[in-house]
PDB file of C-alpha atoms in Angstrom:
ATOM      1  CA  MET K 207      99.393 116.454 112.840  1.00 48.00           C
ATOM      2  CA  ALA K 208      97.990 113.167 111.568  1.00 54.00           C
ATOM      3  CA  PRO K 209      95.347 113.433 108.806  1.00 57.00           C
ATOM      4  CA  PHE K 210      91.693 112.990 109.727  1.00 56.00           C
ATOM      5  CA  ASN K 211      90.229 109.549 109.225  1.00 60.00           C
ATOM      6  CA  LYS K 212      86.948 108.939 107.386  1.00 57.00           C
ATOM      7  CA  ARG K 213      84.878 108.893 110.545  1.00 59.00           C
ATOM      8  CA  GLN K 214      86.304 112.238 111.692  1.00 56.00           C
ATOM      9  CA  ILE K 215      85.764 113.785 108.252  1.00 57.00           C
ATOM     10  CA  GLY K 216      82.145 112.589 108.249  1.00 58.00           C
ATOM     11  CA  TYR K 217      81.623 114.228 111.660  1.00 48.00           C
ATOM     12  CA  ILE K 218      83.178 117.507 110.453  1.00 51.00           C
ATOM     13  CA  LYS K 219      80.921 117.501 107.403  1.00 55.00           C
ATOM     14  CA  ALA K 220      77.828 116.984 109.525  1.00 52.00           C
ATOM     15  CA  ILE K 221      78.731 119.787 111.941  1.00 44.00           C
ATOM     16  CA  ALA K 222      79.651 122.212 109.143  1.00 48.00           C
ATOM     17  CA  ASP K 223      76.632 121.169 107.052  1.00 53.00           C
ATOM     18  CA  VAL K 224      78.878 120.518 104.044  1.00 55.00           C
ATOM     19  CA  GLY K 225      77.937 118.139 101.285  1.00 54.00           C
ATOM     20  CA  GLY K 226      74.517 119.323 100.163  1.00 78.00           C
ATOM     21  CA  HIS K 227      75.537 119.186  96.508  1.00 88.00           C
ATOM     22  CA  THR K 228      77.050 116.056  94.977  1.00 91.00           C
ATOM     23  CA  THR K 229      79.198 116.278  91.859  1.00 93.00           C
ATOM     24  CA  TYR K 230      80.063 113.422  89.538  1.00 94.00           C
ATOM     25  CA  ALA K 231      82.376 114.950  86.950  1.00 94.00           C
ATOM     26  CA  SER K 232      83.124 112.569  84.089  1.00 95.00           C
ATOM     27  CA  GLN K 233      85.987 112.505  81.597  1.00 94.00           C
ATOM     28  CA  VAL K 234      86.717 110.177  78.674  1.00 95.00           C
ATOM     29  CA  LEU K 235      90.037 109.535  76.976  1.00 94.00           C
ATOM     30  CA  ASN K 236      89.795 108.243  73.395  1.00 88.00           C
ATOM     31  CA  ALA K 237      86.001 108.127  73.097  1.00 79.00           C
ATOM     32  CA  ASP K 238      86.091 106.619  69.614  1.00 74.00           C
ATOM     33  CA  ASP K 239      83.711 103.850  68.619  1.00 74.00           C
ATOM     34  CA  ASN K 240      85.890 103.183  65.574  1.00 77.00           C
ATOM     35  CA  LEU K 241      88.568 101.811  67.942  1.00 83.00           C
ATOM     36  CA  ALA K 242      91.199 104.337  66.886  1.00 87.00           C
ATOM     37  CA  LYS K 243      94.571 103.404  68.312  1.00 91.00           C
ATOM     38  CA  LEU K 244      95.904 105.596  71.097  1.00 93.00           C
ATOM     39  CA  ASP K 245      98.773 107.846  69.998  1.00 95.00           C
ATOM     40  CA  SER K 246     102.026 106.162  70.946  1.00 96.00           C
ATOM     41  CA  THR K 247     105.707 106.293  70.078  1.00 95.00           C
ATOM     42  CA  ALA K 248     108.361 103.690  69.362  1.00 93.00           C
ATOM     43  CA  THR K 249     111.318 102.825  71.545  1.00 91.00           C
ATOM     44  CA  HIS K 250     114.664 103.913  70.146  1.00 85.00           C
ATOM     45  CA  ASP K 251     115.396 100.355  68.949  1.00 83.00           C
ATOM     46  CA  GLY K 252     112.128 100.426  66.969  1.00 85.00           C
ATOM     47  CA  LYS K 253     110.908  97.129  68.410  1.00 88.00           C
ATOM     48  CA  GLY K 254     108.461  98.278  71.080  1.00 93.00           C
ATOM     49  CA  LYS K 255     105.896 101.012  71.574  1.00 95.00           C
ATOM     50  CA  TYR K 256     104.601 102.932  74.570  1.00 96.00           C
ATOM     51  CA  ALA K 257     102.264 105.699  75.702  1.00 97.00           C
ATOM     52  CA  PHE K 258     101.738 107.591  78.957  1.00 98.00           C
ATOM     53  CA  ILE K 259      98.585 108.972  80.541  1.00 97.00           C
ATOM     54  CA  SER K 260      98.490 111.618  83.271  1.00 98.00           C
ATOM     55  CA  ILE K 261      95.610 111.251  85.739  1.00 98.00           C
ATOM     56  CA  GLY K 262      94.989 114.951  86.210  1.00 96.00           C
ATOM     57  CA  ASN K 263      96.518 117.838  84.279  1.00 97.00           C
ATOM     58  CA  ALA K 264     100.068 117.035  83.196  1.00 97.00           C
ATOM     59  CA  PRO K 265     102.515 118.330  85.858  1.00 97.00           C
ATOM     60  CA  LYS K 266     105.508 120.597  85.378  1.00 96.00           C
ATOM     61  CA  VAL K 267     108.813 118.715  85.383  1.00 95.00           C
ATOM     62  CA  TYR K 268     112.478 119.299  84.620  1.00 90.00           C
ATOM     63  CA  THR K 269     113.767 118.991  81.073  1.00 87.00           C
ATOM     64  CA  SER K 270     117.110 117.435  80.214  1.00 82.00           C
ATOM     65  CA  GLY K 271     120.272 119.514  80.535  1.00 70.00           C
ATOM     66  CA  SER K 272     122.252 121.151  83.293  1.00 61.00           C
ATOM     67  CA  THR K 273     119.758 123.930  84.080  1.00 66.00           C
ATOM     68  CA  ASN K 274     116.578 123.610  86.064  1.00 72.00           C
ATOM     69  CA  THR K 275     114.299 124.426  83.140  1.00 83.00           C
ATOM     70  CA  MET K 276     110.706 123.265  83.574  1.00 88.00           C
ATOM     71  CA  HIS K 277     107.922 122.440  81.164  1.00 92.00           C
ATOM     72  CA  SER K 278     104.721 120.414  81.121  1.00 96.00           C
ATOM     73  CA  ILE K 279     105.666 116.778  80.814  1.00 96.00           C
ATOM     74  CA  ASN K 280     103.408 116.369  77.766  1.00 95.00           C
ATOM     75  CA  ASP K 281     104.850 119.340  75.825  1.00 94.00           C
ATOM     76  CA  SER K 282     105.484 118.277  72.196  1.00 92.00           C
ATOM     77  CA  ARG K 283     104.644 114.702  73.131  1.00 95.00           C
ATOM     78  CA  PRO K 284     101.368 113.597  71.483  1.00 96.00           C
ATOM     79  CA  TRP K 285     101.890 110.169  73.049  1.00 97.00           C
ATOM     80  CA  PHE K 286     101.689 111.676  76.562  1.00 97.00           C
ATOM     81  CA  HIS K 287      97.960 112.040  77.230  1.00 97.00           C
ATOM     82  CA  GLN K 288      96.178 113.728  80.116  1.00 97.00           C
ATOM     83  CA  ILE K 289      92.773 113.254  81.716  1.00 97.00           C
ATOM     84  CA  PRO K 290      91.825 116.419  83.672  1.00 97.00           C
ATOM     85  CA  VAL K 291      89.929 114.524  86.366  1.00 97.00           C
ATOM     86  CA  TYR K 292      90.380 117.290  88.954  1.00 97.00           C
ATOM     87  CA  ASN K 293      88.792 120.018  86.799  1.00 97.00           C
ATOM     88  CA  VAL K 294      85.569 120.744  88.701  1.00 97.00           C
ATOM     89  CA  PRO K 295      84.561 124.411  88.256  1.00 96.00           C
ATOM     90  CA  VAL K 296      82.644 126.449  90.816  1.00 95.00           C
ATOM     91  CA  ASN K 297      79.121 127.647  90.025  1.00 93.00           C
ATOM     92  CA  THR K 298      77.578 129.527  92.955  1.00 88.00           C
ATOM     93  CA  ASP K 299      74.197 129.719  91.191  1.00 87.00           C
ATOM     94  CA  GLU K 300      72.609 126.674  92.794  1.00 78.00           C
ATOM     95  CA  THR K 301      69.605 126.899  90.487  1.00 82.00           C
ATOM     96  CA  GLY K 302      71.786 126.510  87.404  1.00 88.00           C
ATOM     97  CA  VAL K 303      74.566 124.267  88.686  1.00 89.00           C
ATOM     98  CA  THR K 304      75.181 121.013  86.819  1.00 88.00           C
ATOM     99  CA  ILE K 305      76.262 117.623  88.081  1.00 85.00           C
ATOM    100  CA  HIS K 306      79.768 118.391  86.761  1.00 90.00           C
ATOM    101  CA  GLN K 307      80.169 121.520  88.915  1.00 94.00           C
ATOM    102  CA  ARG K 308      80.495 122.361  92.608  1.00 94.00           C
ATOM    103  CA  VAL K 309      78.613 125.138  94.364  1.00 94.00           C
ATOM    104  CA  THR K 310      81.322 126.438  96.728  1.00 94.00           C
ATOM    105  CA  PRO K 311      85.138 126.805  96.681  1.00 94.00           C
ATOM    106  CA  GLU K 312      85.179 124.759  99.890  1.00 93.00           C
ATOM    107  CA  CYS K 313      84.457 121.131  99.069  1.00 94.00           C
ATOM    108  CA  TYR K 314      85.469 117.535  99.651  1.00 94.00           C
ATOM    109  CA  LEU K 315      87.264 115.588  96.974  1.00 96.00           C
ATOM    110  CA  GLU K 316      85.744 112.207  97.773  1.00 96.00           C
ATOM    111  CA  SER K 317      87.257 109.943  95.127  1.00 97.00           C
ATOM    112  CA  VAL K 318      88.373 109.388  91.553  1.00 98.00           C
ATOM    113  CA  HIS K 319      87.408 106.192  89.771  1.00 98.00           C
ATOM    114  CA  ALA K 320      88.745 105.117  86.375  1.00 98.00           C
ATOM    115  CA  ARG K 321      87.856 102.246  84.081  1.00 97.00           C
ATOM    116  CA  MET K 322      90.263 101.205  81.331  1.00 97.00           C
ATOM    117  CA  ARG K 323      89.516  99.113  78.250  1.00 95.00           C
ATOM    118  CA  LEU K 324      92.337  97.984  75.957  1.00 95.00           C
ATOM    119  CA  ILE K 325      91.614  96.244  72.633  1.00 92.00           C
ATOM    120  CA  GLN K 326      94.313  94.824  70.409  1.00 88.00           C
ATOM    121  CA  GLN K 327      93.583  94.066  66.757  1.00 79.00           C
ATOM    122  CA  LEU K 328      95.832  91.137  65.882  1.00 70.00           C
ATOM    123  CA  ASP K 329      96.675  89.373  62.630  1.00 66.00           C
ATOM    124  CA  VAL K 330      96.033  85.722  63.439  1.00 61.00           C
ATOM    125  CA  THR K 331      97.335  84.654  60.005  1.00 70.00           C
ATOM    126  CA  ASP K 332     100.868  85.887  60.784  1.00 73.00           C
ATOM    127  CA  ASN K 333     102.537  84.240  63.760  1.00 72.00           C
ATOM    128  CA  THR K 334     104.900  87.209  64.230  1.00 70.00           C
ATOM    129  CA  LYS K 335     101.922  89.568  64.656  1.00 74.00           C
ATOM    130  CA  SER K 336      99.379  87.296  66.298  1.00 80.00           C
ATOM    131  CA  HIS K 337     100.290  88.036  69.915  1.00 85.00           C
ATOM    132  CA  GLN K 338     101.872  90.759  72.031  1.00 91.00           C
ATOM    133  CA  GLU K 339     103.237  91.224  75.536  1.00 93.00           C
ATOM    134  CA  TYR K 340     102.321  94.249  77.662  1.00 96.00           C
ATOM    135  CA  ARG K 341     103.532  95.952  80.806  1.00 97.00           C
ATOM    136  CA  MET K 342     101.431  98.568  82.579  1.00 98.00           C
ATOM    137  CA  LEU K 343     102.584 100.729  85.487  1.00 98.00           C
ATOM    138  CA  VAL K 344     100.482 103.111  87.602  1.00 98.00           C
ATOM    139  CA  PHE K 345     102.560 105.371  89.838  1.00 98.00           C
ATOM    140  CA  ARG K 346     103.211 108.822  91.298  1.00 98.00           C
ATOM    141  CA  HIS K 347     106.122 110.683  92.819  1.00 98.00           C
ATOM    142  CA  LYS K 348     106.442 110.575  96.612  1.00 97.00           C
ATOM    143  CA  GLU K 349     106.411 114.376  96.768  1.00 96.00           C
ATOM    144  CA  ARG K 350     103.815 116.780  95.444  1.00 97.00           C
ATOM    145  CA  GLN K 351     103.784 117.493  91.713  1.00 97.00           C
ATOM    146  CA  CYS K 352     101.374 119.833  89.953  1.00 97.00           C
ATOM    147  CA  SER K 353     100.646 121.453  86.583  1.00 97.00           C
ATOM    148  CA  ASP K 354     101.013 124.817  88.362  1.00 96.00           C
ATOM    149  CA  GLU K 355     104.550 125.044  89.759  1.00 94.00           C
ATOM    150  CA  ARG K 356     103.369 127.301  92.593  1.00 94.00           C
ATOM    151  CA  TYR K 357     101.806 124.270  94.257  1.00 96.00           C
ATOM    152  CA  ALA K 358     104.541 121.749  93.437  1.00 95.00           C
ATOM    153  CA  GLU K 359     107.316 120.516  95.705  1.00 94.00           C
ATOM    154  CA  ASN K 360     109.056 118.269  93.206  1.00 93.00           C
ATOM    155  CA  PHE K 361     109.793 118.433  89.469  1.00 93.00           C
ATOM    156  CA  SER K 362     111.304 115.007  88.840  1.00 93.00           C
ATOM    157  CA  ASN K 363     110.650 113.669  85.365  1.00 95.00           C
ATOM    158  CA  PRO K 364     109.742 109.954  85.212  1.00 96.00           C
ATOM    159  CA  LEU K 365     110.703 109.862  81.534  1.00 95.00           C
ATOM    160  CA  TYR K 366     114.294 109.988  82.819  1.00 92.00           C
ATOM    161  CA  ASP K 367     114.190 108.195  86.171  1.00 92.00           C
ATOM    162  CA  MET K 368     111.198 105.854  86.648  1.00 95.00           C
ATOM    163  CA  PHE K 369     113.312 102.684  86.310  1.00 94.00           C
ATOM    164  CA  LEU K 370     116.454 101.299  87.907  1.00 89.00           C
ATOM    165  CA  SER K 371     118.960  99.806  85.485  1.00 83.00           C
ATOM    166  CA  THR K 372     121.053  96.730  86.186  1.00 75.00           C
ATOM    167  CA  SER K 373     123.890  99.167  86.937  1.00 75.00           C
ATOM    168  CA  ASN K 374     121.647 100.699  89.649  1.00 74.00           C
ATOM    169  CA  TYR K 375     121.208 104.128  88.107  1.00 82.00           C
ATOM    170  CA  LYS K 376     117.884 105.743  87.302  1.00 88.00           C
ATOM    171  CA  TYR K 377     116.609 105.929  83.746  1.00 90.00           C
ATOM    172  CA  GLY K 378     113.475 106.201  81.640  1.00 93.00           C
ATOM    173  CA  VAL K 379     112.254 106.126  78.061  1.00 93.00           C
ATOM    174  CA  ALA K 380     113.873 109.491  77.185  1.00 91.00           C
ATOM    175  CA  GLY K 381     117.242 109.111  78.936  1.00 88.00           C
ATOM    176  CA  TYR K 382     118.733 108.816  82.397  1.00 87.00           C
ATOM    177  CA  ARG K 383     119.639 110.742  85.540  1.00 83.00           C
ATOM    178  CA  ASN K 384     123.347 111.416  85.671  1.00 73.00           C
ATOM    179  CA  LYS K 385     123.509 111.551  89.466  1.00 60.00           C
ATOM    180  CA  SER K 386     121.767 109.679  92.252  1.00 46.00           C
ATOM    181  CA  ASP K 387     120.717 113.004  93.788  1.00 49.00           C
ATOM    182  CA  ILE K 388     119.336 115.958  91.819  1.00 46.00           C
ATOM    183  CA  GLY K 389     121.083 118.546  94.010  1.00 51.00           C
ATOM    184  CA  ALA K 390     121.535 121.939  92.379  1.00 51.00           C
ATOM    185  CA  SER K 391     120.708 120.826  88.829  1.00 58.00           C
ATOM    186  CA  ASN K 392     118.488 118.148  87.375  1.00 61.00           C
ATOM    187  CA  ASP K 393     121.276 116.250  85.566  1.00 75.00           C
ATOM    188  CA  TYR K 394     118.888 114.588  83.134  1.00 83.00           C
ATOM    189  CA  VAL K 395     120.631 113.308  80.026  1.00 83.00           C
ATOM    190  CA  GLY K 396     118.638 112.570  76.886  1.00 80.00           C
ATOM    191  CA  ALA K 397     119.938 109.298  75.524  1.00 75.00           C
ATOM    192  CA  ALA K 398     119.013 106.202  73.555  1.00 67.00           C
ATOM    193  CA  ASN K 399     120.940 103.154  74.669  1.00 66.00           C
ATOM    194  CA  THR K 400     120.615  99.520  75.628  1.00 61.00           C
ATOM    195  CA  LYS K 401     119.168 100.524  78.992  1.00 70.00           C
ATOM    196  CA  ASN K 402     115.936 101.832  77.472  1.00 81.00           C
ATOM    197  CA  ASP K 403     115.362  99.312  74.703  1.00 88.00           C
ATOM    198  CA  ILE K 404     111.999  97.533  74.894  1.00 92.00           C
ATOM    199  CA  GLN K 405     113.283  94.393  76.646  1.00 91.00           C
ATOM    200  CA  SER K 406     114.810  96.473  79.434  1.00 90.00           C
ATOM    201  CA  LEU K 407     111.621  98.515  79.787  1.00 93.00           C
ATOM    202  CA  MET K 408     109.636  95.287  80.094  1.00 94.00           C
ATOM    203  CA  THR K 409     111.865  93.696  82.740  1.00 92.00           C
ATOM    204  CA  ASN K 410     113.878  96.172  84.801  1.00 91.00           C
ATOM    205  CA  MET K 411     113.038  97.178  88.343  1.00 93.00           C
ATOM    206  CA  VAL K 412     111.116 100.354  89.070  1.00 96.00           C
ATOM    207  CA  ASN K 413     112.495 103.313  91.010  1.00 95.00           C
ATOM    208  CA  LYS K 414     110.811 102.973  94.405  1.00 95.00           C
ATOM    209  CA  GLU K 415     113.209 105.446  95.976  1.00 93.00           C
ATOM    210  CA  ASP K 416     111.400 108.360  94.321  1.00 95.00           C
ATOM    211  CA  TYR K 417     108.041 106.925  93.224  1.00 97.00           C
ATOM    212  CA  VAL K 418     105.095 105.032  94.696  1.00 98.00           C
ATOM    213  CA  PHE K 419     103.756 102.261  92.447  1.00 98.00           C
ATOM    214  CA  MET K 420     100.095 101.292  92.624  1.00 97.00           C
ATOM    215  CA  LYS K 421     100.297  98.692  89.837  1.00 97.00           C
ATOM    216  CA  ASP K 422     103.021  96.940  87.894  1.00 98.00           C
ATOM    217  CA  VAL K 423     101.300  94.265  85.829  1.00 97.00           C
ATOM    218  CA  ARG K 424     102.217  92.211  82.788  1.00 94.00           C
ATOM    219  CA  PHE K 425      99.724  90.570  80.473  1.00 93.00           C
ATOM    220  CA  TYR K 426      99.612  88.882  77.082  1.00 91.00           C
ATOM    221  CA  LEU K 427      97.066  89.102  74.282  1.00 91.00           C
ATOM    222  CA  GLY K 428      96.709  87.081  71.105  1.00 83.00           C
ATOM    223  CA  LYS K 429      96.493  83.716  69.444  1.00 71.00           C
ATOM    224  CA  GLU K 430      99.025  82.059  71.713  1.00 67.00           C
ATOM    225  CA  TYR K 431      96.961  82.996  74.773  1.00 62.00           C
ATOM    226  CA  GLY K 432      93.531  81.594  73.973  1.00 62.00           C
ATOM    227  CA  GLY K 433      92.725  84.259  71.380  1.00 64.00           C
ATOM    228  CA  LYS K 434      92.125  86.893  74.055  1.00 76.00           C
ATOM    229  CA  HIS K 435      92.459  90.402  72.641  1.00 87.00           C
ATOM    230  CA  ILE K 436      90.800  92.580  75.311  1.00 91.00           C
ATOM    231  CA  TYR K 437      92.186  93.666  78.686  1.00 94.00           C
ATOM    232  CA  GLU K 438      90.171  95.654  81.236  1.00 96.00           C
ATOM    233  CA  ASP K 439      91.159  97.155  84.567  1.00 97.00           C
ATOM    234  CA  THR K 440      89.871  99.612  87.169  1.00 97.00           C
ATOM    235  CA  PHE K 441      91.655 102.186  89.315  1.00 97.00           C
ATOM    236  CA  HIS K 442      90.256 103.863  92.401  1.00 98.00           C
ATOM    237  CA  TRP K 443      91.660 106.705  94.490  1.00 97.00           C
ATOM    238  CA  ASP K 444      89.705 107.114  97.719  1.00 96.00           C
ATOM    239  CA  HIS K 445      90.721 110.652  98.713  1.00 94.00           C
ATOM    240  CA  ALA K 446      88.128 112.081 101.156  1.00 91.00           C
ATOM    241  CA  ASP K 447      90.143 115.336 101.267  1.00 94.00           C
ATOM    242  CA  PRO K 448      88.869 118.779 102.297  1.00 94.00           C
ATOM    243  CA  ILE K 449      89.724 121.277  99.532  1.00 94.00           C
ATOM    244  CA  ALA K 450      89.422 125.063  99.421  1.00 94.00           C
ATOM    245  CA  THR K 451      90.123 126.716  96.065  1.00 95.00           C
ATOM    246  CA  GLU K 452      88.345 128.922  93.563  1.00 95.00           C
ATOM    247  CA  ALA K 453      90.412 127.443  90.743  1.00 96.00           C
ATOM    248  CA  THR K 454      88.809 124.962  88.356  1.00 96.00           C
ATOM    249  CA  ASP K 455      91.601 122.474  89.066  1.00 97.00           C
ATOM    250  CA  LEU K 456      91.129 121.161  92.606  1.00 97.00           C
ATOM    251  CA  THR K 457      94.857 120.482  92.951  1.00 97.00           C
ATOM    252  CA  TYR K 458      95.546 124.242  92.878  1.00 97.00           C
ATOM    253  CA  ASN K 459      95.124 124.522  96.627  1.00 94.00           C
ATOM    254  CA  GLU K 460      97.070 124.968  99.841  1.00 92.00           C
ATOM    255  CA  SER K 461      94.725 122.751 101.849  1.00 85.00           C
ATOM    256  CA  ASN K 462      97.305 119.961 101.941  1.00 89.00           C
ATOM    257  CA  ASN K 463     100.570 118.893 100.326  1.00 90.00           C
ATOM    258  CA  LYS K 464      99.224 115.675  98.820  1.00 94.00           C
ATOM    259  CA  ASN K 465     100.429 114.594  95.386  1.00 97.00           C
ATOM    260  CA  TYR K 466      97.401 114.033  93.118  1.00 97.00           C
ATOM    261  CA  SER K 467      99.445 113.585  89.914  1.00 97.00           C
ATOM    262  CA  TRP K 468      99.400 109.940  88.872  1.00 98.00           C
ATOM    263  CA  TYR K 469     100.899 108.401  85.752  1.00 98.00           C
ATOM    264  CA  VAL K 470      99.861 105.366  83.719  1.00 98.00           C
ATOM    265  CA  ALA K 471     102.528 103.921  81.414  1.00 98.00           C
ATOM    266  CA  ILE K 472     101.781 101.158  78.892  1.00 98.00           C
ATOM    267  CA  PHE K 473     104.502  99.281  76.972  1.00 97.00           C
ATOM    268  CA  CYS K 474     104.063  96.567  74.344  1.00 95.00           C
ATOM    269  CA  THR K 475     106.186  94.306  72.146  1.00 94.00           C
ATOM    270  CA  THR K 476     105.705  91.356  69.788  1.00 90.00           C
ATOM    271  CA  ASN K 477     108.967  89.738  70.951  1.00 88.00           C
ATOM    272  CA  ALA K 478     109.473  88.777  67.304  1.00 85.00           C
ATOM    273  CA  PRO K 479     112.802  89.774  65.663  1.00 85.00           C
ATOM    274  CA  GLY K 480     112.382  92.722  63.342  1.00 83.00           C
ATOM    275  CA  VAL K 481     108.629  93.087  63.957  1.00 86.00           C
ATOM    276  CA  VAL K 482     107.419  96.422  65.371  1.00 86.00           C
ATOM    277  CA  ALA K 483     104.655  96.264  67.970  1.00 89.00           C
ATOM    278  CA  ASP K 484     101.202  97.599  67.124  1.00 89.00           C
ATOM    279  CA  PHE K 485      99.875  99.853  69.894  1.00 93.00           C
ATOM    280  CA  PRO K 486      96.265  99.093  70.871  1.00 92.00           C
ATOM    281  CA  TYR K 487      93.053 101.046  71.250  1.00 93.00           C
ATOM    282  CA  VAL K 488      92.916 102.288  74.853  1.00 95.00           C
ATOM    283  CA  ARG K 489      89.950 104.037  76.451  1.00 95.00           C
ATOM    284  CA  PHE K 490      89.611 105.545  79.926  1.00 96.00           C
ATOM    285  CA  ASP K 491      86.295 106.529  81.508  1.00 97.00           C
ATOM    286  CA  THR K 492      86.703 108.449  84.775  1.00 97.00           C
ATOM    287  CA  THR K 493      84.376 109.773  87.453  1.00 97.00           C
ATOM    288  CA  THR K 494      85.370 112.380  90.044  1.00 97.00           C
ATOM    289  CA  HIS K 495      83.147 112.469  93.144  1.00 97.00           C
ATOM    290  CA  VAL K 496      83.009 115.826  94.952  1.00 96.00           C
ATOM    291  CA  THR K 497      80.644 117.148  97.630  1.00 94.00           C
ATOM    292  CA  SER K 498      80.142 120.852  98.305  1.00 92.00           C
ATOM    293  CA  GLY K 499      77.619 123.355  99.566  1.00 85.00           C
TER     294      GLY K 499
END
């Protein structure tokens, strides 16, 4: 059956008298006025840096090796951040409910809005450190992923298969997929090679066979580009989905099989021989709009 459109959902809400309480749950990643740099890690060649952000709790994915072992994608990875935008707890006491809570398990996840601010501190006296190149990707898997494996349909790990190499196999920052099809085992191989050096990560095609890409943008900051050192962007997910769950995390539901797990990946390089990139300050402010009651 085709999903309801916005007009149909509005009619259902009116008939069911749903939506008396409006929730605007906010989350902030890296709320530091001292402009502390976001935790990142270096590429294996030591010339570039990168960090990942999960929009929502970090999903369970396969690890490398021949067995289907799963873990949270951010396990032991301080450079893999998460923003729990779908954490909206239930408080049935309508007299004490806050704007960050919902009043019933049955609700509508209206939307998630995120604002990103990236600030790069550059050394304008040193030409090798006065400018940097960036690539940012916003994407999700085509099938449902979740931090609770009971609600997941897919456990692919983008750290091993988010890109397509020039040899047409799938790879990522941590290694590559040994086969074109996962089949009975994940076949992820941890590896550092010329396929995941910073120049490849900045230029190679993305894996659109398995993932949906919302953004793939490149930008430059620094002296060579008018002195600009700030980049801002916005992201909006217009869901309008009926949800029924008592769990704090709205994605722990059987109301639909939609994949709410989105990733943001940011790469940077100086493109100067022997000069390691300096990862910037990155801040995310998010708002999750939910109606219930």
